[in-house]
Amino acid sequence: MTTEDMSQYPLRLEGDNIPMVRFANVRKSYGALTVLDHLNLDIDMGEMVTIIGPSGSGKTTVLRMLMTLETINGGVIYVDGEPLTHMEKNGVLVPANPAHIRRIRSKIGMCFQHFNLFPHMTALQNCMEGPVQVLGMSKKEAEERSLELLDMVGMADKANQYPSRLSGGQQQRVAIARALAMRPKVMLFDEVTSALDPEVIGEVTNVIRKLVDAHSLTMLMVTHQMGFARDISDRVCFFHSGVIAEQGSPAELFGNPQNERTKQFLNAVLESN
Amino acid sequence: MEWRWSWVWELLPQFIDATGKTLLAAGGGYLIAVVLGLVLTLAQRTPWRPVTVVVRELVEFIRSTPLLLQVFFVFYVGPQFGINLSPWTSGLIAIGVHYAAYLSEVYRGGIENVPKGQWEAATAINMSTVQTYRRLIIPQALPPAIAGMGNYLVGIFKDTPMLSVIGVAELMHTANSVGALSYRYLEPYTMVGVLFLAISLPTAFFIARFEKWVRRKMGM
Ligand SMILES: Nc1ncnc2c1ncn2[C@@H]1O[C@H](COP(=O)(O)OP(=O)(O)OP(=O)(O)O)[C@@H](O)[C@H]1O
Ligand SMILES: [Mg+2]
């Protein structure tokens, strides 16, 4: 990690309108390869932000850093006003210890391209695992809540099935229920429909639509489905080579892109569809 | 030289008793190996470099030296450092530690087989490392490890005769002493072979069945 003057970063975000998530000057590199270069991005409470962009532009990395699956090489990530990647020590920010990371991370949930359900547990057990083990909830309460969530994603009738007996679309819906069972404030979706057959994509996007309509969740989504992004996003960010080349409302970004790269990308995507 | 059935019947009670001791040695050694093996595996996965390197080398060392040497070492070298152990204790320790090294490799393979996505999903629901191992990784690493664990269960059983050299009164030891007294070895050694076979074969069969059952039980 290069030495950086940490005093430029506030110990916590204050004021009336603090963002739910803030990336402040965040840098990420793998060896000599800089994947994200001084990323600055605020996501408001309840906002649905979609990230689009060519392969390798750093979209997944943004989500993984926020989920703490990757460490960062510079800058600070704030969640709900508090630093996630750092903690206060003697009045300055220092890299966070595991306990701090765990405390802040509890506000974030994530769904993956390949679902990553626990194969040795039924759909219901998958959903109950976090609440019982991590939140210390009683089995009875966790079961009730998990069944409600499975019902919400249309999987109540498969609650006792193991993942190997479920289709991709069904597994992804269980994965969404599992993440929601932890009551996150921020949900991350990384290409959750990319591994699915075209005919079942709708069953997953419909669940995400429901979440958007409920308004309470803040969401950050990476997708290759431009139509879906246009429909449900409050804001769309176009990533290119590790920077946000352009961002705006779906109408602006899809209807009247300003950046040459955005135009090229959208044209290429439209042609391939 | 002809086979003497009458003598076989006469020896049988003594041999069955010795079989019990053999099973006890194998079972006790295996219990040590199963638990210590897991400790050796997890120690190699801690973030502390010195620990991982030392344990790694230790496992390699144990695996590359003969069990017989280790048995002798514990029993004969131990006392020179003031550690006096009975043949039974020495034998169990030696065989347990030896097989712990092998089992730790089986566990390691099983754990490395669990997809990275499982760790990431665990992080996403905010599980601690200990919870992740206990609830997700070890349960998933176990079914593929059962075959290997089973092989070493049979292996440890077949290696118990090594303990006869330090005077553990298991089957081999019994056969040797009976043979030495009567100058006849045909019956005693044959009986040892048959008794070993009578235990190894069904054990291997049941391990295979058990593995299938566990996989089905875990929805795999
Ligand atoms: N563990 C890693 N080690 C080295 N390089 C990596 C690693 N993970 C990602 N990268 C590199 O970082 C860059 C950004 O990767 P990222 O996965 O964020 O891209 P993406 O925009 O999600 O692409 P895609 O649309 O293909 O999913 C790529 O050049 C990738 O090769
Ligand atoms: Mg990606």
Short mmCIF file of C-alpha atoms and ligand atoms in Angstrom, two decimals:
data_model
loop_
_atom_site.label_atom_id
_atom_site.label_comp_id
_atom_site.label_asym_id
_atom_site.label_seq_id
_atom_site.Cartn_x
_atom_site.Cartn_y
_atom_site.Cartn_z
CA MET A 1 0.00 0.00 0.00
CA THR A 2 1.43 3.35 -0.96
CA THR A 3 1.57 5.94 1.75
CA GLU A 4 -1.35 8.26 1.53
CA ASP A 5 -2.28 11.26 3.62
CA MET A 6 -5.22 9.81 5.54
CA SER A 7 -6.12 13.09 7.21
CA GLN A 8 -7.94 14.14 4.02
CA TYR A 9 -10.59 11.50 4.80
CA PRO A 10 -13.19 12.22 7.48
CA LEU A 11 -13.48 9.72 10.33
CA ARG A 12 -17.17 9.45 9.55
CA LEU A 13 -19.52 11.15 7.15
CA GLU A 14 -21.69 13.79 8.73
CA GLY A 15 -24.61 15.95 7.64
CA ASP A 16 -28.18 15.50 6.52
CA ASN A 17 -27.70 13.73 3.25
CA ILE A 18 -24.94 11.24 3.77
CA PRO A 19 -24.72 8.60 1.06
CA MET A 20 -25.33 4.96 1.94
CA VAL A 21 -22.11 4.03 0.15
CA ARG A 22 -19.16 6.23 -0.72
CA PHE A 23 -16.08 5.22 -2.65
CA ALA A 24 -13.52 7.95 -1.96
CA ASN A 25 -10.44 7.89 -4.20
CA VAL A 26 -10.49 4.11 -4.18
CA ARG A 27 -7.66 2.42 -6.00
CA LYS A 28 -7.23 -1.25 -6.75
CA SER A 29 -4.40 -2.95 -8.53
CA TYR A 30 -3.14 -6.45 -9.06
CA GLY A 31 0.61 -6.14 -9.21
CA ALA A 32 1.37 -3.70 -11.99
CA LEU A 33 -2.17 -3.78 -13.35
CA THR A 34 -4.31 -0.91 -12.10
CA VAL A 35 -7.89 -2.13 -12.16
CA LEU A 36 -9.59 0.88 -10.58
CA ASP A 37 -8.08 4.31 -10.60
CA HIS A 38 -9.28 6.85 -8.06
CA LEU A 39 -12.87 5.73 -8.03
CA ASN A 40 -15.26 8.28 -6.57
CA LEU A 41 -18.84 7.16 -6.36
CA ASP A 42 -21.68 7.95 -3.97
CA ILE A 43 -24.81 5.84 -3.74
CA ASP A 44 -27.77 7.29 -1.94
CA MET A 45 -30.01 5.48 0.44
CA GLY A 46 -32.63 3.52 -1.51
CA GLU A 47 -30.95 4.20 -4.81
CA MET A 48 -30.57 1.55 -7.52
CA VAL A 49 -27.31 2.07 -9.34
CA THR A 50 -26.33 -0.10 -12.27
CA ILE A 51 -22.80 -0.58 -13.54
CA ILE A 52 -22.29 -1.40 -17.20
CA GLY A 53 -19.17 -1.56 -19.28
CA PRO A 54 -16.92 -3.82 -21.32
CA SER A 55 -15.36 -6.98 -19.96
CA GLY A 56 -12.38 -6.31 -17.71
CA SER A 57 -13.36 -2.70 -17.01
CA GLY A 58 -13.49 -3.37 -13.24
CA LYS A 59 -17.24 -3.76 -12.62
CA THR A 60 -17.03 -6.91 -10.55
CA THR A 61 -14.07 -5.52 -8.65
CA VAL A 62 -16.19 -2.58 -7.43
CA LEU A 63 -18.72 -4.95 -5.88
CA ARG A 64 -16.09 -7.29 -4.48
CA MET A 65 -14.29 -4.44 -2.74
CA LEU A 66 -17.53 -3.33 -1.15
CA MET A 67 -18.26 -6.90 -0.02
CA THR A 68 -14.69 -6.96 1.41
CA LEU A 69 -13.79 -9.87 -0.83
CA GLU A 70 -10.92 -7.74 -2.13
CA THR A 71 -8.70 -5.36 -0.22
CA ILE A 72 -8.13 -1.90 -1.63
CA ASN A 73 -4.81 -0.20 -2.38
CA GLY A 74 -5.83 3.36 -1.66
CA GLY A 75 -8.73 5.57 -0.65
CA VAL A 76 -11.56 4.75 1.72
CA ILE A 77 -14.95 3.07 1.35
CA TYR A 78 -17.70 4.36 3.63
CA VAL A 79 -20.93 2.51 4.36
CA ASP A 80 -23.82 4.23 6.10
CA GLY A 81 -21.51 7.05 7.15
CA GLU A 82 -18.81 4.86 8.69
CA PRO A 83 -15.57 3.74 7.10
CA LEU A 84 -15.62 0.08 6.04
CA THR A 85 -12.05 -0.42 4.95
CA HIS A 86 -10.62 1.68 7.76
CA MET A 87 -11.19 2.47 11.39
CA GLU A 88 -10.33 5.33 13.65
CA LYS A 89 -7.23 5.16 15.78
CA ASN A 90 -5.89 8.20 17.63
CA GLY A 91 -7.89 10.51 15.45
CA VAL A 92 -6.83 9.13 12.05
CA LEU A 93 -8.01 6.33 9.81
CA VAL A 94 -5.97 3.14 9.84
CA PRO A 95 -6.70 -0.12 7.99
CA ALA A 96 -9.67 -1.84 9.65
CA ASN A 97 -9.23 -4.94 11.78
CA PRO A 98 -11.39 -8.03 11.17
CA ALA A 99 -13.83 -7.17 13.96
CA HIS A 100 -14.49 -3.73 12.50
CA ILE A 101 -14.86 -5.11 9.00
CA ARG A 102 -17.34 -7.67 10.26
CA ARG A 103 -19.41 -5.07 12.04
CA ILE A 104 -19.76 -2.81 9.00
CA ARG A 105 -20.02 -5.69 6.56
CA SER A 106 -23.22 -6.82 8.26
CA LYS A 107 -24.96 -4.03 6.34
CA ILE A 108 -24.06 -5.51 2.97
CA GLY A 109 -25.36 -8.52 1.11
CA MET A 110 -24.34 -9.95 -2.23
CA CYS A 111 -25.59 -12.29 -4.95
CA PHE A 112 -23.15 -13.93 -7.31
CA GLN A 113 -23.17 -14.96 -10.94
CA HIS A 114 -22.87 -18.63 -9.98
CA PHE A 115 -25.28 -18.48 -6.98
CA ASN A 116 -22.83 -20.16 -4.57
CA LEU A 117 -25.57 -21.84 -2.57
CA PHE A 118 -24.41 -24.23 0.15
CA PRO A 119 -24.87 -27.62 -1.56
CA HIS A 120 -25.23 -29.62 1.66
CA MET A 121 -28.18 -27.55 2.86
CA THR A 122 -31.74 -27.28 1.62
CA ALA A 123 -33.06 -23.99 0.26
CA LEU A 124 -34.56 -23.24 3.67
CA GLN A 125 -31.38 -24.17 5.53
CA ASN A 126 -29.40 -21.95 3.18
CA CYS A 127 -31.57 -19.01 4.19
CA MET A 128 -31.54 -19.85 7.91
CA GLU A 129 -27.79 -20.34 8.14
CA GLY A 130 -26.79 -16.68 8.44
CA PRO A 131 -29.61 -15.60 10.77
CA VAL A 132 -29.03 -18.54 13.14
CA GLN A 133 -25.23 -18.70 13.09
CA VAL A 134 -24.30 -15.07 12.61
CA LEU A 135 -27.22 -13.08 14.01
CA GLY A 136 -27.90 -15.59 16.77
CA MET A 137 -31.59 -15.78 15.93
CA SER A 138 -33.69 -18.67 17.24
CA LYS A 139 -34.28 -21.45 14.73
CA LYS A 140 -38.00 -20.90 14.89
CA GLU A 141 -37.80 -17.22 14.10
CA ALA A 142 -35.19 -17.76 11.39
CA GLU A 143 -37.37 -20.42 9.80
CA GLU A 144 -40.43 -18.19 9.75
CA ARG A 145 -38.52 -15.34 8.23
CA SER A 146 -36.76 -17.54 5.70
CA LEU A 147 -40.06 -19.05 4.60
CA GLU A 148 -41.49 -15.57 4.12
CA LEU A 149 -38.53 -14.61 1.97
CA LEU A 150 -38.67 -17.85 0.00
CA ASP A 151 -42.32 -17.11 -0.58
CA MET A 152 -41.46 -13.62 -1.76
CA VAL A 153 -39.06 -15.04 -4.37
CA GLY A 154 -41.59 -17.71 -5.33
CA MET A 155 -39.64 -20.62 -3.88
CA ALA A 156 -41.73 -21.56 -0.84
CA ASP A 157 -42.77 -24.85 -2.40
CA LYS A 158 -39.11 -25.85 -2.89
CA ALA A 159 -37.99 -24.90 0.60
CA ASN A 160 -36.88 -28.43 1.43
CA GLN A 161 -35.03 -29.13 -1.80
CA TYR A 162 -31.26 -29.28 -2.07
CA PRO A 163 -29.66 -26.89 -4.58
CA SER A 164 -28.64 -29.74 -6.87
CA ARG A 165 -32.35 -30.38 -7.47
CA LEU A 166 -33.09 -26.77 -8.48
CA SER A 167 -32.74 -25.01 -11.81
CA GLY A 168 -30.35 -22.07 -12.17
CA GLY A 169 -33.14 -19.52 -11.95
CA GLN A 170 -34.50 -21.21 -8.84
CA GLN A 171 -31.07 -21.36 -7.23
CA GLN A 172 -30.51 -17.68 -7.89
CA ARG A 173 -33.85 -16.80 -6.30
CA VAL A 174 -32.91 -18.82 -3.21
CA ALA A 175 -29.57 -16.98 -3.17
CA ILE A 176 -31.42 -13.65 -3.17
CA ALA A 177 -33.61 -14.84 -0.28
CA ARG A 178 -30.51 -16.01 1.59
CA ALA A 179 -28.89 -12.59 1.23
CA LEU A 180 -32.08 -10.76 2.26
CA ALA A 181 -32.45 -12.93 5.34
CA MET A 182 -29.49 -11.03 6.80
CA ARG A 183 -31.44 -7.77 6.49
CA PRO A 184 -28.74 -5.88 4.62
CA LYS A 185 -29.05 -2.19 3.89
CA VAL A 186 -27.12 -2.55 0.65
CA MET A 187 -27.52 -5.37 -1.85
CA LEU A 188 -24.98 -6.16 -4.52
CA PHE A 189 -25.83 -8.13 -7.66
CA ASP A 190 -23.00 -9.27 -9.90
CA GLU A 191 -24.36 -10.44 -13.24
CA VAL A 192 -26.92 -12.59 -11.48
CA THR A 193 -28.58 -13.59 -14.74
CA SER A 194 -25.47 -14.28 -16.82
CA ALA A 195 -25.30 -17.97 -16.00
CA LEU A 196 -29.00 -18.52 -16.67
CA ASP A 197 -30.89 -19.85 -19.66
CA PRO A 198 -32.72 -17.02 -21.44
CA GLU A 199 -36.16 -18.36 -20.55
CA VAL A 200 -35.58 -18.19 -16.80
CA ILE A 201 -33.89 -14.77 -16.66
CA GLY A 202 -37.28 -13.14 -16.16
CA GLU A 203 -38.00 -15.00 -12.93
CA VAL A 204 -34.87 -13.51 -11.38
CA THR A 205 -35.23 -9.99 -12.77
CA ASN A 206 -38.83 -9.93 -11.54
CA VAL A 207 -37.61 -10.55 -8.01
CA ILE A 208 -35.14 -7.69 -8.30
CA ARG A 209 -37.92 -5.47 -9.64
CA LYS A 210 -39.94 -6.28 -6.53
CA LEU A 211 -37.03 -5.18 -4.36
CA VAL A 212 -36.73 -1.93 -6.28
CA ASP A 213 -40.45 -1.27 -5.79
CA ALA A 214 -40.08 -1.80 -2.06
CA HIS A 215 -37.73 1.23 -2.00
CA SER A 216 -35.96 0.52 1.26
CA LEU A 217 -32.88 -1.24 -0.11
CA THR A 218 -29.87 0.43 -1.63
CA MET A 219 -28.70 -1.61 -4.60
CA LEU A 220 -25.64 -1.79 -6.77
CA MET A 221 -25.92 -4.07 -9.75
CA VAL A 222 -23.62 -5.16 -12.55
CA THR A 223 -25.48 -6.39 -15.60
CA HIS A 224 -25.16 -7.00 -19.31
CA GLN A 225 -28.90 -6.68 -19.79
CA MET A 226 -29.27 -3.14 -21.03
CA GLY A 227 -33.06 -3.27 -21.23
CA PHE A 228 -33.34 -4.32 -17.62
CA ALA A 229 -30.82 -1.69 -16.52
CA ARG A 230 -32.74 0.99 -18.36
CA ASP A 231 -36.03 -0.11 -16.78
CA ILE A 232 -35.14 -0.26 -13.15
CA SER A 233 -32.08 1.89 -12.47
CA ASP A 234 -32.11 5.32 -10.88
CA ARG A 235 -28.64 5.84 -12.25
CA VAL A 236 -26.35 4.03 -14.66
CA CYS A 237 -22.54 4.17 -14.51
CA PHE A 238 -20.54 3.26 -17.57
CA PHE A 239 -17.13 1.88 -16.60
CA HIS A 240 -14.19 1.87 -18.94
CA SER A 241 -10.64 0.84 -18.03
CA GLY A 242 -11.20 1.27 -14.33
CA VAL A 243 -12.84 4.68 -14.36
CA ILE A 244 -16.41 5.87 -14.61
CA ALA A 245 -16.38 7.23 -18.12
CA GLU A 246 -19.95 8.48 -17.91
CA GLN A 247 -22.91 8.30 -15.57
CA GLY A 248 -26.45 9.55 -15.50
CA SER A 249 -30.10 8.60 -15.47
CA PRO A 250 -30.98 5.69 -17.75
CA ALA A 251 -32.73 8.12 -20.11
CA GLU A 252 -29.61 10.26 -20.38
CA LEU A 253 -27.09 7.48 -20.62
CA PHE A 254 -28.98 5.21 -23.00
CA GLY A 255 -30.91 7.93 -24.84
CA ASN A 256 -28.25 10.54 -25.26
CA PRO A 257 -24.77 9.29 -24.37
CA GLN A 258 -22.09 11.99 -24.42
CA ASN A 259 -18.90 9.97 -24.19
CA GLU A 260 -17.53 8.37 -27.37
CA ARG A 261 -16.73 5.16 -25.49
CA THR A 262 -20.25 4.91 -24.16
CA LYS A 263 -21.66 5.32 -27.66
CA GLN A 264 -19.33 2.65 -29.04
CA PHE A 265 -20.16 0.25 -26.22
CA LEU A 266 -23.92 0.73 -26.53
CA ASN A 267 -23.78 0.34 -30.29
CA ALA A 268 -21.77 -2.85 -29.99
CA VAL A 269 -24.21 -4.26 -27.42
CA LEU A 270 -27.22 -3.30 -29.52
CA GLU A 271 -25.74 -4.93 -32.61
CA SER A 272 -25.00 -8.16 -30.82
CA ASN A 273 -28.59 -8.44 -29.59
CA MET B 1 4.06 -80.90 7.63
CA GLU B 2 0.32 -81.04 7.85
CA TRP B 3 -2.29 -78.60 9.04
CA ARG B 4 -3.47 -79.24 12.60
CA TRP B 5 -7.07 -78.19 13.12
CA SER B 6 -7.09 -79.27 16.73
CA TRP B 7 -4.30 -76.88 17.50
CA VAL B 8 -6.10 -74.07 15.66
CA TRP B 9 -9.17 -74.53 17.89
CA GLU B 10 -6.96 -74.60 20.89
CA LEU B 11 -5.28 -71.31 19.95
CA LEU B 12 -8.45 -69.59 18.85
CA PRO B 13 -9.55 -67.99 22.17
CA GLN B 14 -6.09 -66.52 22.66
CA PHE B 15 -6.08 -65.16 19.11
CA ILE B 16 -9.51 -63.66 19.40
CA ASP B 17 -8.38 -61.91 22.53
CA ALA B 18 -5.34 -60.61 20.63
CA THR B 19 -7.59 -59.47 17.77
CA GLY B 20 -9.42 -57.34 20.29
CA LYS B 21 -6.11 -55.72 21.23
CA THR B 22 -5.24 -55.19 17.58
CA LEU B 23 -8.57 -53.48 17.04
CA LEU B 24 -7.99 -51.39 20.12
CA ALA B 25 -4.58 -50.29 18.84
CA ALA B 26 -5.96 -49.52 15.40
CA GLY B 27 -9.02 -47.73 16.76
CA GLY B 28 -7.09 -45.74 19.34
CA GLY B 29 -4.39 -44.81 16.85
CA TYR B 30 -6.99 -43.83 14.29
CA LEU B 31 -8.84 -41.64 16.76
CA ILE B 32 -5.61 -39.76 17.47
CA ALA B 33 -4.90 -39.54 13.74
CA VAL B 34 -8.37 -38.23 12.84
CA VAL B 35 -8.24 -35.40 15.36
CA LEU B 36 -4.53 -34.55 15.14
CA GLY B 37 -4.70 -34.74 11.34
CA LEU B 38 -7.35 -32.02 11.32
CA VAL B 39 -5.22 -29.88 13.61
CA LEU B 40 -2.25 -30.32 11.26
CA THR B 41 -4.39 -29.36 8.28
CA LEU B 42 -5.86 -26.26 9.86
CA ALA B 43 -2.46 -25.21 11.22
CA GLN B 44 -1.18 -25.19 7.65
CA ARG B 45 -3.98 -22.84 6.68
CA THR B 46 -3.44 -20.19 9.34
CA PRO B 47 -2.19 -16.79 8.18
CA TRP B 48 1.01 -17.13 10.28
CA ARG B 49 3.83 -18.09 7.95
CA PRO B 50 6.18 -19.61 10.55
CA VAL B 51 3.41 -21.94 11.78
CA THR B 52 2.40 -23.06 8.31
CA VAL B 53 6.00 -23.68 7.24
CA VAL B 54 6.96 -25.64 10.35
CA VAL B 55 3.82 -27.78 10.27
CA ARG B 56 4.22 -28.38 6.53
CA GLU B 57 7.80 -29.59 7.04
CA LEU B 58 6.75 -31.71 10.01
CA VAL B 59 4.07 -33.46 7.95
CA GLU B 60 6.55 -34.07 5.14
CA PHE B 61 9.09 -35.42 7.61
CA ILE B 62 6.63 -37.85 9.18
CA ARG B 63 5.45 -39.04 5.80
CA SER B 64 8.96 -39.65 4.50
CA THR B 65 10.27 -41.74 7.39
CA PRO B 66 9.27 -45.34 8.19
CA LEU B 67 6.61 -46.00 10.79
CA LEU B 68 8.85 -48.63 12.38
CA LEU B 69 11.52 -46.02 13.01
CA GLN B 70 8.97 -43.71 14.61
CA VAL B 71 7.72 -46.51 16.85
CA PHE B 72 11.27 -47.25 17.99
CA PHE B 73 11.98 -43.58 18.42
CA VAL B 74 9.08 -42.92 20.77
CA PHE B 75 9.68 -46.09 22.77
CA TYR B 76 13.49 -46.19 23.03
CA VAL B 77 14.63 -42.58 22.56
CA GLY B 78 11.86 -41.10 24.69
CA PRO B 79 13.28 -42.51 27.98
CA GLN B 80 16.66 -40.87 27.29
CA PHE B 81 14.84 -37.57 27.57
CA GLY B 82 13.02 -38.67 30.67
CA ILE B 83 9.83 -39.60 28.83
CA ASN B 84 8.98 -43.12 29.89
CA LEU B 85 5.96 -44.51 28.13
CA SER B 86 4.45 -47.97 28.18
CA PRO B 87 4.56 -49.99 24.95
CA TRP B 88 0.86 -49.33 24.47
CA THR B 89 1.13 -45.58 24.90
CA SER B 90 4.24 -45.35 22.73
CA GLY B 91 2.62 -47.48 20.07
CA LEU B 92 -0.59 -45.46 19.99
CA ILE B 93 1.29 -42.19 19.84
CA ALA B 94 3.63 -43.33 17.07
CA ILE B 95 0.95 -44.85 14.89
CA GLY B 96 -1.50 -42.01 15.63
CA VAL B 97 0.97 -39.29 14.71
CA HIS B 98 2.15 -41.18 11.64
CA TYR B 99 -1.35 -41.54 10.28
CA ALA B 100 -2.28 -38.01 11.33
CA ALA B 101 0.27 -36.81 8.77
CA TYR B 102 -1.38 -38.89 6.07
CA LEU B 103 -4.91 -37.92 7.08
CA SER B 104 -3.96 -34.26 7.13
CA GLU B 105 -3.13 -34.58 3.43
CA VAL B 106 -6.52 -36.19 2.80
CA TYR B 107 -8.26 -33.35 4.64
CA ARG B 108 -6.19 -30.77 2.81
CA GLY B 109 -7.29 -32.22 -0.53
CA GLY B 110 -10.90 -32.20 0.60
CA ILE B 111 -10.75 -28.61 1.81
CA GLU B 112 -9.00 -27.36 -1.30
CA ASN B 113 -11.74 -29.03 -3.32
CA VAL B 114 -14.43 -26.79 -1.85
CA PRO B 115 -15.05 -24.07 -4.43
CA LYS B 116 -13.85 -20.55 -3.70
CA GLY B 117 -17.43 -19.35 -4.15
CA GLN B 118 -18.38 -21.08 -0.88
CA TRP B 119 -15.89 -18.93 1.04
CA GLU B 120 -17.20 -15.85 -0.70
CA ALA B 121 -20.82 -16.70 0.05
CA ALA B 122 -19.80 -17.19 3.68
CA THR B 123 -18.23 -13.74 3.74
CA ALA B 124 -21.34 -12.29 2.13
CA ILE B 125 -23.47 -13.56 5.01
CA ASN B 126 -20.79 -12.29 7.37
CA MET B 127 -19.68 -15.62 8.84
CA SER B 128 -16.48 -15.79 10.84
CA THR B 129 -13.64 -18.03 9.71
CA VAL B 130 -14.40 -20.56 12.43
CA GLN B 131 -18.10 -20.65 11.49
CA THR B 132 -17.18 -21.04 7.84
CA TYR B 133 -15.00 -24.06 8.55
CA ARG B 134 -17.42 -25.65 10.97
CA ARG B 135 -20.64 -25.12 9.03
CA LEU B 136 -19.56 -25.06 5.39
CA ILE B 137 -16.05 -26.14 4.57
CA ILE B 138 -15.54 -29.22 6.73
CA PRO B 139 -18.99 -30.69 5.98
CA GLN B 140 -18.31 -30.28 2.26
CA ALA B 141 -14.72 -31.50 2.47
CA LEU B 142 -15.73 -34.64 4.35
CA PRO B 143 -17.65 -36.74 1.79
CA PRO B 144 -14.85 -36.70 -0.81
CA ALA B 145 -12.36 -37.42 1.99
CA ILE B 146 -14.20 -40.50 3.26
CA ALA B 147 -12.63 -42.82 0.69
CA GLY B 148 -9.12 -41.68 1.61
CA MET B 149 -9.90 -41.77 5.31
CA GLY B 150 -11.25 -45.30 4.89
CA ASN B 151 -8.10 -46.46 3.12
CA TYR B 152 -6.01 -45.22 6.00
CA LEU B 153 -8.31 -46.87 8.51
CA VAL B 154 -7.57 -50.18 6.84
CA GLY B 155 -3.93 -49.10 6.54
CA ILE B 156 -3.52 -48.38 10.24
CA PHE B 157 -5.13 -51.71 11.05
CA LYS B 158 -2.66 -53.52 8.81
CA ASP B 159 0.24 -51.62 10.36
CA THR B 160 -0.57 -52.59 13.95
CA PRO B 161 1.83 -55.60 13.73
CA MET B 162 4.62 -53.01 13.85
CA LEU B 163 3.72 -52.51 17.49
CA SER B 164 4.65 -56.13 18.22
CA VAL B 165 8.32 -55.12 18.06
CA ILE B 166 7.99 -53.06 21.22
CA GLY B 167 5.94 -55.71 22.95
CA VAL B 168 2.33 -54.69 22.41
CA ALA B 169 0.46 -57.96 22.75
CA GLU B 170 -1.55 -57.69 19.58
CA LEU B 171 -2.15 -60.46 17.01
CA MET B 172 1.30 -60.57 15.48
CA HIS B 173 2.97 -60.59 18.86
CA THR B 174 0.73 -63.45 19.97
CA ALA B 175 1.47 -65.45 16.83
CA ASN B 176 5.19 -64.93 17.29
CA SER B 177 5.22 -66.08 20.86
CA VAL B 178 3.03 -69.11 20.17
CA GLY B 179 5.30 -70.01 17.25
CA ALA B 180 8.46 -69.59 19.24
CA LEU B 181 7.20 -71.87 21.99
CA SER B 182 6.13 -74.69 19.71
CA TYR B 183 8.46 -74.20 16.73
CA ARG B 184 5.40 -74.28 14.49
CA TYR B 185 4.50 -71.13 12.61
CA LEU B 186 2.13 -72.35 9.89
CA GLU B 187 -1.08 -72.25 11.91
CA PRO B 188 -0.43 -69.10 13.94
CA TYR B 189 0.61 -66.98 10.96
CA THR B 190 -2.19 -68.32 8.78
CA MET B 191 -4.65 -67.46 11.51
CA VAL B 192 -3.28 -63.94 11.67
CA GLY B 193 -3.74 -63.55 7.91
CA VAL B 194 -7.27 -64.91 7.98
CA LEU B 195 -8.29 -62.72 10.90
CA PHE B 196 -6.87 -59.62 9.21
CA LEU B 197 -8.67 -60.48 6.00
CA ALA B 198 -11.91 -61.14 7.86
CA ILE B 199 -11.80 -57.63 9.22
CA SER B 200 -10.27 -55.59 6.35
CA LEU B 201 -12.56 -56.81 3.60
CA PRO B 202 -15.89 -56.02 5.28
CA THR B 203 -14.49 -52.75 6.58
CA ALA B 204 -13.56 -51.60 3.07
CA PHE B 205 -17.01 -52.65 1.87
CA PHE B 206 -18.80 -50.72 4.60
CA ILE B 207 -16.68 -47.62 4.02
CA ALA B 208 -17.75 -47.55 0.38
CA ARG B 209 -21.40 -47.90 1.44
CA PHE B 210 -20.97 -45.22 4.07
CA GLU B 211 -19.50 -42.79 1.55
CA LYS B 212 -22.50 -43.24 -0.74
CA TRP B 213 -24.87 -42.78 2.17
CA VAL B 214 -23.18 -39.57 3.34
CA ARG B 215 -23.24 -38.10 -0.16
CA ARG B 216 -26.93 -38.84 -0.51
CA LYS B 217 -27.66 -37.47 2.95
CA MET B 218 -25.91 -34.23 2.06
CA GLY B 219 -27.86 -33.76 -1.14
CA MET B 220 -24.81 -34.31 -3.36
N1 LIG C 1 -7.47 -11.98 -8.81
C1 LIG C 1 -7.04 -11.26 -9.86
N2 LIG C 1 -5.73 -11.23 -10.19
C2 LIG C 1 -5.28 -10.50 -11.22
N3 LIG C 1 -6.07 -9.75 -12.01
C3 LIG C 1 -7.39 -9.73 -11.74
C4 LIG C 1 -7.94 -10.48 -10.66
N4 LIG C 1 -9.28 -10.27 -10.63
C5 LIG C 1 -9.53 -9.42 -11.64
N5 LIG C 1 -8.41 -9.10 -12.32
C6 LIG C 1 -8.32 -8.19 -13.45
O1 LIG C 1 -8.95 -6.98 -13.09
C7 LIG C 1 -9.61 -6.42 -14.21
C8 LIG C 1 -11.05 -6.11 -13.85
O2 LIG C 1 -11.72 -7.31 -13.56
P1 LIG C 1 -13.28 -7.38 -13.25
O3 LIG C 1 -13.59 -8.79 -12.93
O4 LIG C 1 -13.62 -6.35 -12.25
O5 LIG C 1 -13.90 -6.98 -14.66
P2 LIG C 1 -15.43 -6.94 -15.09
O6 LIG C 1 -15.69 -5.55 -15.54
O7 LIG C 1 -16.30 -7.49 -14.03
O8 LIG C 1 -15.43 -7.88 -16.37
P3 LIG C 1 -16.54 -8.95 -16.87
O9 LIG C 1 -17.57 -8.17 -17.60
O10 LIG C 1 -15.77 -9.83 -17.77
O11 LIG C 1 -17.07 -9.65 -15.67
C9 LIG C 1 -9.47 -7.40 -15.36
O12 LIG C 1 -8.42 -6.96 -16.19
C10 LIG C 1 -9.09 -8.68 -14.66
O13 LIG C 1 -8.27 -9.46 -15.50
MG MG C 2 -17.50 -9.23 -13.81
#
